[in-house]
């Protein structure tokens, strides 16, 4: 029975062992929103903060999927729960990533 459940979850594209995707929003402003710095210096500051937070996320057991720096200062991760991510220094909020399936076979 456990094998069938795991197989069904794999075929549906759902996480098998409770890992979920999260968007971790960081405290610094993204590069294009900063009014006090140039975009180049703000982008460098965002990258430095993301590198520090990425190390902490990986130490907390999260797998980093991607980083966003221009329109948002965020890191997409896969982790067991948001609670361990929310308490890290530099993290503003943690949002769940919801997967949507388009049904485009009808007008």
JSON list of C-alpha atoms in Angstrom, two decimals:
[
{"chain": "A", "resi": 1, "resn": "UNK", "atom": "CA", "xyz": [0.00, 0.00, 0.00]},
{"chain": "A", "resi": 2, "resn": "UNK", "atom": "CA", "xyz": [2.82, 2.43, 0.85]},
{"chain": "A", "resi": 3, "resn": "UNK", "atom": "CA", "xyz": [4.43, 1.72, -2.53]},
{"chain": "A", "resi": 4, "resn": "UNK", "atom": "CA", "xyz": [1.22, 2.59, -4.38]},
{"chain": "A", "resi": 5, "resn": "UNK", "atom": "CA", "xyz": [0.83, 5.83, -2.44]},
{"chain": "A", "resi": 6, "resn": "UNK", "atom": "CA", "xyz": [4.41, 6.87, -3.18]},
{"chain": "A", "resi": 7, "resn": "UNK", "atom": "CA", "xyz": [4.02, 5.96, -6.84]},
{"chain": "A", "resi": 8, "resn": "UNK", "atom": "CA", "xyz": [0.79, 7.96, -7.10]},
{"chain": "A", "resi": 9, "resn": "UNK", "atom": "CA", "xyz": [2.45, 10.99, -5.52]},
{"chain": "A", "resi": 10, "resn": "UNK", "atom": "CA", "xyz": [5.41, 10.75, -7.89]},
{"chain": "A", "resi": 11, "resn": "UNK", "atom": "CA", "xyz": [3.17, 10.47, -10.93]},
{"chain": "A", "resi": 12, "resn": "UNK", "atom": "CA", "xyz": [1.12, 13.49, -9.84]},
{"chain": "A", "resi": 13, "resn": "UNK", "atom": "CA", "xyz": [4.25, 15.57, -9.35]},
{"chain": "A", "resi": 14, "resn": "UNK", "atom": "CA", "xyz": [3.57, 16.09, -5.66]},
{"chain": "A", "resi": 15, "resn": "UNK", "atom": "CA", "xyz": [6.32, 16.00, -3.05]},
{"chain": "A", "resi": 16, "resn": "UNK", "atom": "CA", "xyz": [6.72, 12.54, -1.56]},
{"chain": "A", "resi": 17, "resn": "UNK", "atom": "CA", "xyz": [8.18, 13.07, 1.89]},
{"chain": "A", "resi": 18, "resn": "UNK", "atom": "CA", "xyz": [6.42, 16.22, 2.99]},
{"chain": "A", "resi": 19, "resn": "UNK", "atom": "CA", "xyz": [8.79, 18.64, 1.26]},
{"chain": "A", "resi": 20, "resn": "UNK", "atom": "CA", "xyz": [6.97, 21.69, -0.03]},
{"chain": "A", "resi": 21, "resn": "UNK", "atom": "CA", "xyz": [8.06, 24.62, -2.14]},
{"chain": "A", "resi": 22, "resn": "UNK", "atom": "CA", "xyz": [8.26, 28.02, -0.44]},
{"chain": "A", "resi": 23, "resn": "UNK", "atom": "CA", "xyz": [9.07, 31.53, -1.58]},
{"chain": "A", "resi": 24, "resn": "UNK", "atom": "CA", "xyz": [11.25, 33.13, 1.09]},
{"chain": "A", "resi": 25, "resn": "UNK", "atom": "CA", "xyz": [10.92, 36.92, 0.97]},
{"chain": "A", "resi": 26, "resn": "UNK", "atom": "CA", "xyz": [13.95, 38.76, 2.36]},
{"chain": "A", "resi": 27, "resn": "UNK", "atom": "CA", "xyz": [14.11, 42.04, 4.30]},
{"chain": "A", "resi": 28, "resn": "UNK", "atom": "CA", "xyz": [16.11, 44.23, 1.87]},
{"chain": "A", "resi": 29, "resn": "UNK", "atom": "CA", "xyz": [14.36, 45.99, -1.01]},
{"chain": "A", "resi": 30, "resn": "UNK", "atom": "CA", "xyz": [14.81, 44.48, -4.48]},
{"chain": "A", "resi": 31, "resn": "UNK", "atom": "CA", "xyz": [17.18, 46.16, -6.94]},
{"chain": "A", "resi": 32, "resn": "UNK", "atom": "CA", "xyz": [14.59, 48.12, -8.93]},
{"chain": "A", "resi": 33, "resn": "UNK", "atom": "CA", "xyz": [12.65, 49.44, -5.89]},
{"chain": "A", "resi": 34, "resn": "UNK", "atom": "CA", "xyz": [15.51, 51.16, -4.12]},
{"chain": "A", "resi": 35, "resn": "UNK", "atom": "CA", "xyz": [15.33, 54.96, -4.25]},
{"chain": "A", "resi": 36, "resn": "UNK", "atom": "CA", "xyz": [18.41, 55.58, -2.12]},
{"chain": "A", "resi": 37, "resn": "UNK", "atom": "CA", "xyz": [20.94, 53.53, -4.09]},
{"chain": "A", "resi": 38, "resn": "UNK", "atom": "CA", "xyz": [21.69, 52.94, -7.74]},
{"chain": "A", "resi": 39, "resn": "UNK", "atom": "CA", "xyz": [20.35, 49.71, -9.18]},
{"chain": "A", "resi": 40, "resn": "UNK", "atom": "CA", "xyz": [23.87, 48.31, -9.53]},
{"chain": "A", "resi": 41, "resn": "UNK", "atom": "CA", "xyz": [24.83, 48.89, -5.89]},
{"chain": "A", "resi": 42, "resn": "UNK", "atom": "CA", "xyz": [21.43, 47.68, -4.66]},
{"chain": "A", "resi": 43, "resn": "UNK", "atom": "CA", "xyz": [21.74, 44.52, -6.77]},
{"chain": "A", "resi": 44, "resn": "UNK", "atom": "CA", "xyz": [25.13, 43.85, -5.16]},
{"chain": "A", "resi": 45, "resn": "UNK", "atom": "CA", "xyz": [23.63, 44.36, -1.70]},
{"chain": "A", "resi": 46, "resn": "UNK", "atom": "CA", "xyz": [20.73, 42.02, -2.54]},
{"chain": "A", "resi": 47, "resn": "UNK", "atom": "CA", "xyz": [23.11, 39.34, -3.81]},
{"chain": "A", "resi": 48, "resn": "UNK", "atom": "CA", "xyz": [25.20, 39.60, -0.62]},
{"chain": "A", "resi": 49, "resn": "UNK", "atom": "CA", "xyz": [22.11, 39.24, 1.58]},
{"chain": "A", "resi": 50, "resn": "UNK", "atom": "CA", "xyz": [20.85, 36.32, -0.50]},
{"chain": "A", "resi": 51, "resn": "UNK", "atom": "CA", "xyz": [24.21, 34.55, -0.15]},
{"chain": "A", "resi": 52, "resn": "UNK", "atom": "CA", "xyz": [24.07, 34.90, 3.66]},
{"chain": "A", "resi": 53, "resn": "UNK", "atom": "CA", "xyz": [20.45, 33.74, 3.87]},
{"chain": "A", "resi": 54, "resn": "UNK", "atom": "CA", "xyz": [21.05, 30.90, 1.38]},
{"chain": "A", "resi": 55, "resn": "UNK", "atom": "CA", "xyz": [23.74, 29.47, 3.67]},
{"chain": "A", "resi": 56, "resn": "UNK", "atom": "CA", "xyz": [21.34, 29.61, 6.61]},
{"chain": "A", "resi": 57, "resn": "UNK", "atom": "CA", "xyz": [18.52, 28.05, 4.55]},
{"chain": "A", "resi": 58, "resn": "UNK", "atom": "CA", "xyz": [20.74, 25.16, 3.47]},
{"chain": "A", "resi": 59, "resn": "UNK", "atom": "CA", "xyz": [21.90, 24.68, 7.07]},
{"chain": "A", "resi": 60, "resn": "UNK", "atom": "CA", "xyz": [18.22, 24.46, 8.07]},
{"chain": "A", "resi": 61, "resn": "UNK", "atom": "CA", "xyz": [17.72, 21.64, 5.55]},
{"chain": "A", "resi": 62, "resn": "UNK", "atom": "CA", "xyz": [16.14, 23.59, 2.68]},
{"chain": "A", "resi": 63, "resn": "UNK", "atom": "CA", "xyz": [17.09, 23.01, -0.96]},
{"chain": "A", "resi": 64, "resn": "UNK", "atom": "CA", "xyz": [17.47, 26.27, -2.89]},
{"chain": "A", "resi": 65, "resn": "UNK", "atom": "CA", "xyz": [15.71, 26.20, -6.27]},
{"chain": "A", "resi": 66, "resn": "UNK", "atom": "CA", "xyz": [16.23, 29.77, -7.53]},
{"chain": "A", "resi": 67, "resn": "UNK", "atom": "CA", "xyz": [16.89, 33.36, -6.49]},
{"chain": "A", "resi": 68, "resn": "UNK", "atom": "CA", "xyz": [15.03, 36.51, -7.56]},
{"chain": "A", "resi": 69, "resn": "UNK", "atom": "CA", "xyz": [16.74, 39.88, -7.19]},
{"chain": "A", "resi": 70, "resn": "UNK", "atom": "CA", "xyz": [15.38, 42.51, -9.58]},
{"chain": "A", "resi": 71, "resn": "UNK", "atom": "CA", "xyz": [11.62, 42.77, -9.02]},
{"chain": "A", "resi": 72, "resn": "UNK", "atom": "CA", "xyz": [11.62, 40.93, -5.69]},
{"chain": "A", "resi": 73, "resn": "UNK", "atom": "CA", "xyz": [14.23, 39.98, -3.13]},
{"chain": "A", "resi": 74, "resn": "UNK", "atom": "CA", "xyz": [13.34, 36.33, -2.64]},
{"chain": "A", "resi": 75, "resn": "UNK", "atom": "CA", "xyz": [14.67, 32.79, -2.72]},
{"chain": "A", "resi": 76, "resn": "UNK", "atom": "CA", "xyz": [12.59, 29.82, -3.89]},
{"chain": "A", "resi": 77, "resn": "UNK", "atom": "CA", "xyz": [13.26, 26.73, -1.77]},
{"chain": "A", "resi": 78, "resn": "UNK", "atom": "CA", "xyz": [11.99, 23.25, -1.09]},
{"chain": "A", "resi": 79, "resn": "UNK", "atom": "CA", "xyz": [11.72, 22.42, 2.61]},
{"chain": "A", "resi": 80, "resn": "UNK", "atom": "CA", "xyz": [9.71, 20.35, 5.06]},
{"chain": "A", "resi": 81, "resn": "UNK", "atom": "CA", "xyz": [8.04, 23.30, 6.80]},
{"chain": "A", "resi": 82, "resn": "UNK", "atom": "CA", "xyz": [8.01, 27.09, 6.89]},
{"chain": "A", "resi": 83, "resn": "UNK", "atom": "CA", "xyz": [8.52, 27.39, 10.65]},
{"chain": "A", "resi": 84, "resn": "UNK", "atom": "CA", "xyz": [12.25, 26.68, 10.47]},
{"chain": "A", "resi": 85, "resn": "UNK", "atom": "CA", "xyz": [12.65, 29.22, 7.65]},
{"chain": "A", "resi": 86, "resn": "UNK", "atom": "CA", "xyz": [10.66, 32.08, 9.20]},
{"chain": "A", "resi": 87, "resn": "UNK", "atom": "CA", "xyz": [12.98, 32.47, 12.18]},
{"chain": "A", "resi": 88, "resn": "UNK", "atom": "CA", "xyz": [16.16, 32.93, 10.13]},
{"chain": "A", "resi": 89, "resn": "UNK", "atom": "CA", "xyz": [17.85, 36.32, 10.16]},
{"chain": "A", "resi": 90, "resn": "UNK", "atom": "CA", "xyz": [17.08, 38.34, 7.02]},
{"chain": "A", "resi": 91, "resn": "UNK", "atom": "CA", "xyz": [13.77, 36.57, 6.31]},
{"chain": "A", "resi": 92, "resn": "UNK", "atom": "CA", "xyz": [10.74, 38.84, 6.12]},
{"chain": "A", "resi": 93, "resn": "UNK", "atom": "CA", "xyz": [8.01, 36.32, 5.17]},
{"chain": "A", "resi": 94, "resn": "UNK", "atom": "CA", "xyz": [7.61, 32.80, 3.85]},
{"chain": "A", "resi": 95, "resn": "UNK", "atom": "CA", "xyz": [4.91, 32.16, 1.25]},
{"chain": "A", "resi": 96, "resn": "UNK", "atom": "CA", "xyz": [3.77, 28.73, 0.03]},
{"chain": "A", "resi": 97, "resn": "UNK", "atom": "CA", "xyz": [4.18, 28.13, -3.69]},
{"chain": "A", "resi": 98, "resn": "UNK", "atom": "CA", "xyz": [0.99, 26.81, -5.16]},
{"chain": "A", "resi": 99, "resn": "UNK", "atom": "CA", "xyz": [1.03, 24.79, -8.36]},
{"chain": "A", "resi": 100, "resn": "UNK", "atom": "CA", "xyz": [-1.79, 25.38, -10.80]},
{"chain": "A", "resi": 101, "resn": "UNK", "atom": "CA", "xyz": [-2.74, 23.27, -13.77]},
{"chain": "A", "resi": 102, "resn": "UNK", "atom": "CA", "xyz": [-4.25, 25.02, -16.77]},
{"chain": "A", "resi": 103, "resn": "UNK", "atom": "CA", "xyz": [-7.11, 23.36, -18.57]},
{"chain": "A", "resi": 104, "resn": "UNK", "atom": "CA", "xyz": [-6.91, 24.78, -22.06]},
{"chain": "A", "resi": 105, "resn": "UNK", "atom": "CA", "xyz": [-8.79, 22.08, -23.93]},
{"chain": "A", "resi": 106, "resn": "UNK", "atom": "CA", "xyz": [-12.05, 24.06, -23.97]},
{"chain": "A", "resi": 107, "resn": "UNK", "atom": "CA", "xyz": [-12.92, 27.56, -25.08]}
]
